[in-house]
Amino acid sequence: MDPITAMLEKVLAEVASDGSGETAAYIPELAEADPDLLAFGLVGPRGRVFTAGDESAPFTIQSMSKPFVLALALELHGRDEVFRRVGAEPSGEPFNAISLEARTGRPANPMVNAGAIATTALIPGADVDERTGRIVGMMSKFAGRSLWIDEAVYASESATGDRNRALAHLLKSYEIIQGSVTDAVETYFRQCSVLVTVRDLAVMAATLAFGGRNPVTRDQVVSERVARDVTSIMASCGMYDFSGEWMLRVGLPAKSGVSGGVIAVAPSQFGVAAFSPRLDPHGNSVRASRIVEILSDRFGMHLLEPHESIAAPGIGVEQSPDGVLVRLGGELGFAGAERVLSMLREVAAAAPESTLITVDVGELARSHPAAVTVLRTEIENLAPRFRLQEEPARVSDAAGA
Ligand code: GLN
């Protein structure tokens, strides 16, 4: 067994004996789930998938569908149009709360049911099937395989979904939803009933973690900006009225579902998913939450953990036929540019007055516009002694508008 899978197995073993919590009772089909199922998946930057436990057990995606439908709405309509109809603030309330803004009726955020139904209503289509087809098509790209729906869970949720229907009617009365309430809410029930495994969810989370590019299929599923927006909302609102404490303890943008799944995003590092059907009073899986918490803690994944590399681009200094060549590699962020500037001053001080110093940025994998601007300005100020060679390979679309 490879060492990463062995670590996942170890984490699973640590939580296995925790039998606390209850399966979701309000959707009869979910209440029937085998409560002992337990699975864990992790996908890294090169698209390697690591899984442990009941990795091939299928279950419905439930509220973990919400980030992906938000991604589709943002791709189709842009940020302003979407957030005109749904807020971006944690509600501090349970997932099914009737938390609508006083005058406008805008739901608090797209991760609670009211906000998710409003988001789903933004997906165009002539009928429920066409809208559902669009949504499932998008989720399938995130997962890297064709997903489909568990009809029994859909029927069960639709039969007992009066609270969500009531929410949808309220949204319609505030004109947050336009068109058919029935279409919006049935589409929402269908999106919640999409069948996935922990492996699928880990790949889906990884696609968010790697700027909207599925690391397994290499498909750019959504733009880097959309992936960042969705991840931001997960960070503040993904765990309902536990979101603040989750950020404190785990520090990863995440989303739970009442089927017992949790997905988490460690940006540029890993997509994570865990599954176990018994839920805590917030509607978050007891053991899946604990798995992600242990992972974050043990593997140093908290978002606010300090990182050296963002401020440390690769810097190589060599003699060249016409003077000194300074090669930059890796990522050049703003803090990294500050480091490069002070290093250039040292190189200049150490070399004879007449030496030409060339700064080669052609091998940078990623650079941020502000970092390039300060570097270019400094080099222009120091010309003709300094010279910039080649434009940066790629300028981030998330960093600048
Ligand atoms: N389909 C569920 C509902 O609307 C989703 C809720 C959840 O997973 N938290 O009630």
Tab-separated table of C-alpha atoms and ligand atoms in Angstrom:
chain	number	residue	atom	x	y	z
A	1	MET	CA	0.000	0.000	0.000
A	2	ASP	CA	1.336	3.467	-0.870
A	3	PRO	CA	2.100	5.727	2.112
A	4	ILE	CA	-0.697	8.222	1.397
A	5	THR	CA	-3.392	5.521	1.252
A	6	ALA	CA	-1.936	4.092	4.454
A	7	MET	CA	-2.411	7.471	6.137
A	8	LEU	CA	-6.021	7.656	4.935
A	9	GLU	CA	-6.654	4.154	6.310
A	10	LYS	CA	-5.208	5.221	9.635
A	11	VAL	CA	-7.514	8.256	9.858
A	12	LEU	CA	-10.520	6.032	9.021
A	13	ALA	CA	-9.551	3.585	11.745
A	14	GLU	CA	-9.429	6.427	14.273
A	15	VAL	CA	-13.014	7.540	13.622
A	16	ALA	CA	-14.518	4.115	12.889
A	17	SER	CA	-15.817	3.419	16.400
A	18	ASP	CA	-17.782	6.687	16.676
A	19	GLY	CA	-21.430	5.617	16.368
A	20	SER	CA	-22.970	8.952	17.365
A	21	GLY	CA	-25.522	10.858	15.294
A	22	GLU	CA	-28.542	9.807	13.228
A	23	THR	CA	-29.182	9.331	9.520
A	24	ALA	CA	-31.394	12.021	7.967
A	25	ALA	CA	-34.946	11.134	8.931
A	26	TYR	CA	-36.940	13.699	6.988
A	27	ILE	CA	-36.174	12.100	3.616
A	28	PRO	CA	-37.378	8.496	4.142
A	29	GLU	CA	-35.007	6.979	1.571
A	30	LEU	CA	-31.997	8.556	3.322
A	31	ALA	CA	-33.118	7.228	6.693
A	32	GLU	CA	-32.668	3.739	5.210
A	33	ALA	CA	-28.956	4.230	4.430
A	34	ASP	CA	-26.486	1.795	5.993
A	35	PRO	CA	-25.194	3.952	8.880
A	36	ASP	CA	-21.891	2.094	9.096
A	37	LEU	CA	-20.633	3.068	5.654
A	38	LEU	CA	-17.381	5.002	5.901
A	39	ALA	CA	-15.180	6.302	3.079
A	40	PHE	CA	-12.463	8.825	2.397
A	41	GLY	CA	-10.945	10.192	-0.814
A	42	LEU	CA	-8.176	12.597	-1.718
A	43	VAL	CA	-7.048	13.918	-5.119
A	44	GLY	CA	-3.733	15.699	-5.571
A	45	PRO	CA	-2.433	18.180	-8.139
A	46	ARG	CA	-1.328	15.526	-10.618
A	47	GLY	CA	-4.755	13.913	-10.601
A	48	ARG	CA	-3.851	10.880	-8.519
A	49	VAL	CA	-6.851	9.605	-6.608
A	50	PHE	CA	-6.388	8.024	-3.181
A	51	THR	CA	-9.312	6.320	-1.490
A	52	ALA	CA	-9.999	4.249	1.597
A	53	GLY	CA	-12.987	2.456	3.099
A	54	ASP	CA	-16.275	2.081	1.201
A	55	GLU	CA	-14.942	3.969	-1.764
A	56	SER	CA	-17.389	2.587	-4.305
A	57	ALA	CA	-20.573	2.927	-2.215
A	58	PRO	CA	-22.973	5.224	-4.101
A	59	PHE	CA	-24.994	7.870	-2.273
A	60	THR	CA	-26.850	11.025	-3.286
A	61	ILE	CA	-24.973	14.290	-3.460
A	62	GLN	CA	-27.682	16.324	-1.627
A	63	SER	CA	-26.442	19.765	-0.591
A	64	MET	CA	-22.968	19.102	-1.948
A	65	SER	CA	-24.628	19.820	-5.315
A	66	LYS	CA	-25.038	23.464	-4.323
A	67	PRO	CA	-21.477	24.668	-5.045
A	68	PHE	CA	-21.547	23.097	-8.509
A	69	VAL	CA	-24.898	24.594	-9.458
A	70	LEU	CA	-23.594	27.932	-8.178
A	71	ALA	CA	-20.575	27.447	-10.457
A	72	LEU	CA	-22.864	26.855	-13.434
A	73	ALA	CA	-25.005	29.915	-12.605
A	74	LEU	CA	-21.866	32.065	-12.301
A	75	GLU	CA	-20.530	30.770	-15.621
A	76	LEU	CA	-23.835	31.507	-17.347
A	77	HIS	CA	-24.782	34.824	-15.751
A	78	GLY	CA	-21.720	36.375	-14.085
A	79	ARG	CA	-21.196	37.340	-10.486
A	80	ASP	CA	-23.357	40.500	-10.336
A	81	GLU	CA	-26.476	38.889	-11.766
A	82	VAL	CA	-26.245	35.876	-9.436
A	83	PHE	CA	-25.573	37.852	-6.262
A	84	ARG	CA	-28.409	40.241	-7.039
A	85	ARG	CA	-30.720	37.323	-6.238
A	86	VAL	CA	-28.842	35.576	-3.455
A	87	GLY	CA	-26.536	36.957	-0.747
A	88	ALA	CA	-23.005	36.002	0.239
A	89	GLU	CA	-23.362	36.131	4.013
A	90	PRO	CA	-23.388	33.223	6.466
A	91	SER	CA	-26.904	32.886	7.839
A	92	GLY	CA	-25.931	31.423	11.216
A	93	GLU	CA	-29.069	29.335	10.793
A	94	PRO	CA	-29.858	25.730	9.854
A	95	PHE	CA	-29.803	24.662	6.205
A	96	ASN	CA	-33.588	24.721	5.801
A	97	ALA	CA	-34.233	28.007	7.637
A	98	ILE	CA	-36.506	30.641	6.171
A	99	SER	CA	-33.750	33.247	6.259
A	100	LEU	CA	-34.633	35.846	3.656
A	101	GLU	CA	-33.449	39.468	3.694
A	102	ALA	CA	-36.120	41.746	5.181
A	103	ARG	CA	-37.204	43.956	2.271
A	104	THR	CA	-35.854	42.133	-0.769
A	105	GLY	CA	-36.512	38.498	0.112
A	106	ARG	CA	-32.966	37.636	-0.973
A	107	PRO	CA	-31.781	34.365	0.651
A	108	ALA	CA	-28.682	34.707	2.846
A	109	ASN	CA	-26.371	32.637	0.640
A	110	PRO	CA	-26.395	29.902	-2.040
A	111	MET	CA	-25.448	27.109	0.400
A	112	VAL	CA	-28.694	27.129	2.429
A	113	ASN	CA	-31.760	25.614	0.762
A	114	ALA	CA	-33.502	28.929	-0.006
A	115	GLY	CA	-30.386	30.295	-1.725
A	116	ALA	CA	-29.756	27.052	-3.569
A	117	ILE	CA	-33.306	26.967	-4.941
A	118	ALA	CA	-32.842	30.577	-6.102
A	119	THR	CA	-29.574	29.570	-7.801
A	120	THR	CA	-31.148	26.540	-9.450
A	121	ALA	CA	-33.935	28.771	-10.791
A	122	LEU	CA	-31.250	30.701	-12.693
A	123	ILE	CA	-30.337	27.646	-14.784
A	124	PRO	CA	-32.213	28.005	-18.068
A	125	GLY	CA	-34.201	25.244	-19.767
A	126	ALA	CA	-37.650	24.632	-21.235
A	127	ASP	CA	-38.580	22.140	-18.522
A	128	VAL	CA	-37.264	20.216	-15.512
A	129	ASP	CA	-35.485	17.659	-17.714
A	130	GLU	CA	-33.630	20.240	-19.755
A	131	ARG	CA	-32.527	22.171	-16.671
A	132	THR	CA	-31.548	18.984	-14.866
A	133	GLY	CA	-29.624	17.864	-17.950
A	134	ARG	CA	-27.563	21.056	-17.879
A	135	ILE	CA	-26.845	20.709	-14.171
A	136	VAL	CA	-25.941	17.033	-14.321
A	137	GLY	CA	-23.772	17.752	-17.387
A	138	MET	CA	-21.807	20.308	-15.386
A	139	MET	CA	-21.467	18.036	-12.356
A	140	SER	CA	-20.270	15.233	-14.623
A	141	LYS	CA	-17.461	17.443	-15.945
A	142	PHE	CA	-16.442	18.202	-12.380
A	143	ALA	CA	-16.438	14.473	-11.591
A	144	GLY	CA	-14.860	13.386	-14.881
A	145	ARG	CA	-17.544	10.783	-15.588
A	146	SER	CA	-21.262	10.688	-16.477
A	147	LEU	CA	-23.376	10.997	-13.354
A	148	TRP	CA	-27.073	10.315	-13.037
A	149	ILE	CA	-29.975	10.365	-10.641
A	150	ASP	CA	-31.279	7.980	-7.977
A	151	GLU	CA	-34.977	8.058	-8.857
A	152	ALA	CA	-36.075	6.533	-5.541
A	153	VAL	CA	-34.366	9.265	-3.514
A	154	TYR	CA	-35.763	11.920	-5.865
A	155	ALA	CA	-39.303	10.548	-5.425
A	156	SER	CA	-38.844	10.349	-1.663
A	157	GLU	CA	-37.609	13.928	-1.399
A	158	SER	CA	-40.274	15.272	-3.738
A	159	ALA	CA	-42.987	13.489	-1.763
A	160	THR	CA	-41.829	15.055	1.503
A	161	GLY	CA	-40.461	18.365	0.210
A	162	ASP	CA	-43.157	20.747	1.396
A	163	ARG	CA	-40.805	22.974	3.319
A	164	ASN	CA	-38.619	23.512	0.254
A	165	ARG	CA	-41.766	24.142	-1.829
A	166	ALA	CA	-42.871	26.754	0.699
A	167	LEU	CA	-39.454	28.410	0.479
A	168	ALA	CA	-39.698	28.454	-3.305
A	169	HIS	CA	-43.137	30.065	-3.219
A	170	LEU	CA	-41.827	32.760	-0.871
A	171	LEU	CA	-38.937	33.381	-3.271
A	172	LYS	CA	-41.386	33.720	-6.128
A	173	SER	CA	-43.469	36.246	-4.159
A	174	TYR	CA	-40.325	38.402	-3.860
A	175	GLU	CA	-39.585	37.883	-7.565
A	176	ILE	CA	-36.271	36.214	-6.690
A	177	ILE	CA	-37.536	33.261	-8.726
A	178	GLN	CA	-39.084	34.002	-12.076
A	179	GLY	CA	-41.047	31.392	-13.972
A	180	SER	CA	-42.415	28.135	-12.626
A	181	VAL	CA	-41.939	27.419	-8.917
A	182	THR	CA	-42.612	23.740	-9.555
A	183	ASP	CA	-39.881	23.556	-12.193
A	184	ALA	CA	-37.367	25.281	-9.909
A	185	VAL	CA	-38.043	23.093	-6.904
A	186	GLU	CA	-38.296	19.778	-8.786
A	187	THR	CA	-35.023	20.596	-10.560
A	188	TYR	CA	-33.511	21.264	-7.151
A	189	PHE	CA	-34.764	17.894	-5.827
A	190	ARG	CA	-33.271	16.184	-8.884
A	191	GLN	CA	-29.887	17.872	-8.497
A	192	CYS	CA	-29.823	16.712	-4.847
A	193	SER	CA	-30.517	13.125	-5.980
A	194	VAL	CA	-27.468	12.767	-8.244
A	195	LEU	CA	-25.557	9.612	-7.314
A	196	VAL	CA	-21.866	9.891	-6.488
A	197	THR	CA	-19.118	8.021	-4.687
A	198	VAL	CA	-16.482	9.463	-2.407
A	199	ARG	CA	-14.086	9.195	-5.334
A	200	ASP	CA	-16.335	11.344	-7.548
A	201	LEU	CA	-16.675	13.938	-4.819
A	202	ALA	CA	-12.929	14.085	-4.220
A	203	VAL	CA	-12.366	14.747	-7.945
A	204	MET	CA	-15.121	17.380	-7.923
A	205	ALA	CA	-13.564	19.109	-4.911
A	206	ALA	CA	-10.146	18.892	-6.565
A	207	THR	CA	-11.491	20.652	-9.656
A	208	LEU	CA	-12.369	23.572	-7.393
A	209	ALA	CA	-9.010	23.311	-5.626
A	210	PHE	CA	-7.082	23.572	-8.891
A	211	GLY	CA	-8.710	26.676	-10.302
A	212	GLY	CA	-11.613	25.005	-12.127
A	213	ARG	CA	-9.445	22.479	-13.970
A	214	ASN	CA	-10.247	18.812	-13.376
A	215	PRO	CA	-6.828	17.365	-12.456
A	216	VAL	CA	-7.804	13.900	-13.730
A	217	THR	CA	-9.280	14.770	-17.147
A	218	ARG	CA	-7.306	18.065	-17.478
A	219	ASP	CA	-10.549	19.688	-18.645
A	220	GLN	CA	-10.982	23.380	-17.706
A	221	VAL	CA	-14.523	22.989	-16.376
A	222	VAL	CA	-15.134	26.551	-15.151
A	223	SER	CA	-12.965	29.667	-15.093
A	224	GLU	CA	-10.445	30.229	-12.350
A	225	ARG	CA	-12.490	33.196	-11.127
A	226	VAL	CA	-15.688	31.139	-10.850
A	227	ALA	CA	-13.863	28.372	-8.945
A	228	ARG	CA	-12.494	30.989	-6.569
A	229	ASP	CA	-15.918	32.583	-6.044
A	230	VAL	CA	-17.546	29.230	-5.285
A	231	THR	CA	-14.752	28.267	-2.891
A	232	SER	CA	-15.104	31.613	-1.095
A	233	ILE	CA	-18.793	31.002	-0.478
A	234	MET	CA	-18.027	27.479	0.768
A	235	ALA	CA	-15.492	28.968	3.201
A	236	SER	CA	-18.015	31.310	4.804
A	237	CYS	CA	-21.292	29.397	4.446
A	238	GLY	CA	-20.654	25.739	3.560
A	239	MET	CA	-21.251	24.176	6.980
A	240	TYR	CA	-24.423	26.137	7.827
A	241	ASP	CA	-24.575	27.327	11.444
A	242	PHE	CA	-21.246	25.594	12.136
A	243	SER	CA	-19.343	27.473	9.414
A	244	GLY	CA	-17.450	29.820	11.748
A	245	GLU	CA	-16.294	27.090	14.092
A	246	TRP	CA	-15.424	24.889	11.103
A	247	MET	CA	-13.186	27.655	9.718
A	248	LEU	CA	-11.497	27.962	13.102
A	249	ARG	CA	-10.908	24.252	13.601
A	250	VAL	CA	-10.503	22.920	10.077
A	251	GLY	CA	-9.821	26.003	7.986
A	252	LEU	CA	-10.915	24.527	4.659
A	253	PRO	CA	-13.766	25.653	2.398
A	254	ALA	CA	-16.239	22.793	2.636
A	255	LYS	CA	-19.765	21.639	1.920
A	256	SER	CA	-21.795	18.953	3.601
A	257	GLY	CA	-24.897	17.056	2.518
A	258	VAL	CA	-27.580	15.229	4.521
A	259	SER	CA	-26.636	11.944	2.858
A	260	GLY	CA	-23.511	12.089	5.050
A	261	GLY	CA	-20.885	13.446	2.670
A	262	VAL	CA	-18.476	16.306	3.213
A	263	ILE	CA	-16.269	17.829	0.523
A	264	ALA	CA	-13.379	20.142	1.310
A	265	VAL	CA	-11.048	22.191	-0.833
A	266	ALA	CA	-7.379	22.793	-0.007
A	267	PRO	CA	-6.550	25.306	-2.754
A	268	SER	CA	-3.634	24.237	-4.993
A	269	GLN	CA	-3.118	21.160	-2.801
A	270	PHE	CA	-5.972	18.656	-2.578
A	271	GLY	CA	-9.628	17.932	-3.183
A	272	VAL	CA	-11.019	15.998	-0.235
A	273	ALA	CA	-14.213	14.001	0.329
A	274	ALA	CA	-15.477	11.866	3.194
A	275	PHE	CA	-18.689	9.924	3.720
A	276	SER	CA	-20.549	8.447	6.660
A	277	PRO	CA	-24.373	8.720	6.952
A	278	ARG	CA	-24.881	9.572	10.638
A	279	LEU	CA	-25.415	13.334	11.127
A	280	ASP	CA	-24.904	15.789	13.977
A	281	PRO	CA	-27.643	18.283	14.943
A	282	HIS	CA	-26.421	20.750	12.266
A	283	GLY	CA	-27.024	18.128	9.569
A	284	ASN	CA	-23.288	17.573	9.025
A	285	SER	CA	-21.894	14.016	9.038
A	286	VAL	CA	-20.243	13.256	12.380
A	287	ARG	CA	-17.470	10.980	11.112
A	288	ALA	CA	-16.931	12.660	7.733
A	289	SER	CA	-16.462	16.030	9.469
A	290	ARG	CA	-14.045	14.465	11.927
A	291	ILE	CA	-12.046	12.858	9.094
A	292	VAL	CA	-11.590	16.219	7.373
A	293	GLU	CA	-10.683	17.843	10.673
A	294	ILE	CA	-7.996	15.258	11.397
A	295	LEU	CA	-6.668	15.554	7.851
A	296	SER	CA	-6.404	19.337	8.039
A	297	ASP	CA	-4.734	19.211	11.416
A	298	ARG	CA	-2.296	16.415	10.738
A	299	PHE	CA	-1.331	17.366	7.197
A	300	GLY	CA	-1.116	21.147	7.778
A	301	MET	CA	-3.924	22.103	5.404
A	302	HIS	CA	-5.603	24.951	7.300
A	303	LEU	CA	-6.071	27.765	4.805
A	304	LEU	CA	-4.432	30.309	7.092
A	305	GLU	CA	-1.391	28.179	7.819
A	306	PRO	CA	1.659	30.278	6.822
A	307	HIS	CA	3.389	29.230	3.606
A	308	GLU	CA	6.917	30.132	2.610
A	309	SER	CA	6.652	29.368	-1.091
A	310	ILE	CA	4.232	32.140	-2.057
A	311	ALA	CA	6.922	34.678	-1.054
A	312	ALA	CA	9.786	32.671	-2.554
A	313	PRO	CA	9.902	32.351	-6.334
A	314	GLY	CA	12.686	30.185	-7.718
A	315	ILE	CA	15.707	32.444	-8.275
A	316	GLY	CA	18.812	31.327	-10.179
A	317	VAL	CA	21.797	33.630	-10.726
A	318	GLU	CA	24.402	32.711	-13.356
A	319	GLN	CA	27.131	34.345	-15.420
A	320	SER	CA	26.234	34.801	-19.068
A	321	PRO	CA	28.361	35.987	-22.026
A	322	ASP	CA	26.956	39.530	-21.701
A	323	GLY	CA	26.877	39.819	-17.895
A	324	VAL	CA	24.700	38.301	-15.177
A	325	LEU	CA	21.519	36.345	-15.887
A	326	VAL	CA	18.868	36.169	-13.157
A	327	ARG	CA	16.273	33.493	-13.907
A	328	LEU	CA	12.934	33.463	-12.112
A	329	GLY	CA	10.787	30.325	-11.886
A	330	GLY	CA	7.692	28.991	-10.129
A	331	GLU	CA	5.148	31.539	-8.956
A	332	LEU	CA	5.795	35.267	-8.689
A	333	GLY	CA	3.362	36.822	-6.212
A	334	PHE	CA	3.534	40.317	-4.781
A	335	ALA	CA	5.547	39.269	-1.727
A	336	GLY	CA	7.854	37.300	-4.026
A	337	ALA	CA	8.427	40.396	-6.170
A	338	GLU	CA	9.504	42.280	-3.067
A	339	ARG	CA	12.063	39.548	-2.391
A	340	VAL	CA	13.303	39.652	-6.003
A	341	LEU	CA	13.772	43.441	-5.857
A	342	SER	CA	16.009	43.258	-2.820
A	343	MET	CA	17.954	40.387	-4.370
A	344	LEU	CA	18.490	42.417	-7.577
A	345	ARG	CA	19.959	45.224	-5.505
A	346	GLU	CA	22.413	42.770	-3.940
A	347	VAL	CA	23.397	41.417	-7.365
A	348	ALA	CA	23.908	44.967	-8.629
A	349	ALA	CA	26.058	45.890	-5.630
A	350	ALA	CA	28.247	42.820	-6.069
A	351	ALA	CA	28.824	43.180	-9.829
A	352	PRO	CA	31.063	45.771	-11.537
A	353	GLU	CA	29.278	48.986	-12.686
A	354	SER	CA	29.473	48.009	-16.365
A	355	THR	CA	27.829	44.564	-15.998
A	356	LEU	CA	24.527	44.054	-17.803
A	357	ILE	CA	22.010	42.281	-15.542
A	358	THR	CA	19.262	40.428	-17.389
A	359	VAL	CA	16.169	39.255	-15.531
A	360	ASP	CA	14.523	36.340	-17.312
A	361	VAL	CA	10.854	35.838	-16.413
A	362	GLY	CA	10.069	33.454	-19.265
A	363	GLU	CA	10.031	30.390	-17.058
A	364	LEU	CA	7.577	31.657	-14.479
A	365	ALA	CA	4.684	29.194	-14.229
A	366	ARG	CA	2.415	31.844	-12.806
A	367	SER	CA	2.666	35.508	-12.056
A	368	HIS	CA	0.376	38.101	-10.576
A	369	PRO	CA	-0.105	41.411	-12.387
A	370	ALA	CA	0.910	43.614	-9.441
A	371	ALA	CA	4.106	41.614	-8.973
A	372	VAL	CA	5.036	41.984	-12.635
A	373	THR	CA	4.299	45.719	-12.517
A	374	VAL	CA	6.634	46.392	-9.595
A	375	LEU	CA	9.356	44.263	-11.151
A	376	ARG	CA	9.037	45.958	-14.543
A	377	THR	CA	8.991	49.436	-12.978
A	378	GLU	CA	12.117	48.735	-10.952
A	379	ILE	CA	13.961	47.370	-13.964
A	380	GLU	CA	12.966	50.390	-16.058
A	381	ASN	CA	14.228	52.669	-13.276
A	382	LEU	CA	17.555	50.862	-13.275
A	383	ALA	CA	17.952	50.734	-17.089
A	384	PRO	CA	20.229	50.494	-18.990
A	385	ARG	CA	22.083	48.416	-16.416
A	386	PHE	CA	19.097	46.062	-16.032
A	387	ARG	CA	17.027	44.454	-18.722
A	388	LEU	CA	13.858	42.323	-18.595
A	389	GLN	CA	13.784	39.301	-20.844
A	390	GLU	CA	10.553	37.756	-22.145
A	391	GLU	CA	7.043	38.420	-21.024
A	392	PRO	CA	5.756	36.235	-18.171
A	393	ALA	CA	4.309	32.957	-19.348
A	394	ARG	CA	0.889	33.462	-17.811
A	395	VAL	CA	-0.838	36.193	-15.894
A	396	SER	CA	-3.483	35.003	-13.462
A	397	ASP	CA	-7.068	35.832	-14.389
A	398	ALA	CA	-8.135	35.551	-10.759
A	399	ALA	CA	-5.757	38.223	-9.541
A	400	GLY	CA	-6.764	40.999	-11.882
A	401	ALA	CA	-10.019	42.008	-13.472
B	1	GLN	N1	-32.128	17.763	-0.474
B	1	GLN	C1	-31.900	18.246	0.860
B	1	GLN	C2	-32.934	19.269	1.252
B	1	GLN	O1	-33.252	20.108	0.495
B	1	GLN	C3	-30.539	18.824	0.941
B	1	GLN	C4	-30.230	19.352	2.309
B	1	GLN	C5	-28.815	19.077	2.728
B	1	GLN	O2	-28.125	18.218	2.206
B	1	GLN	N2	-28.399	19.769	3.755
B	1	GLN	O3	-33.460	19.241	2.328
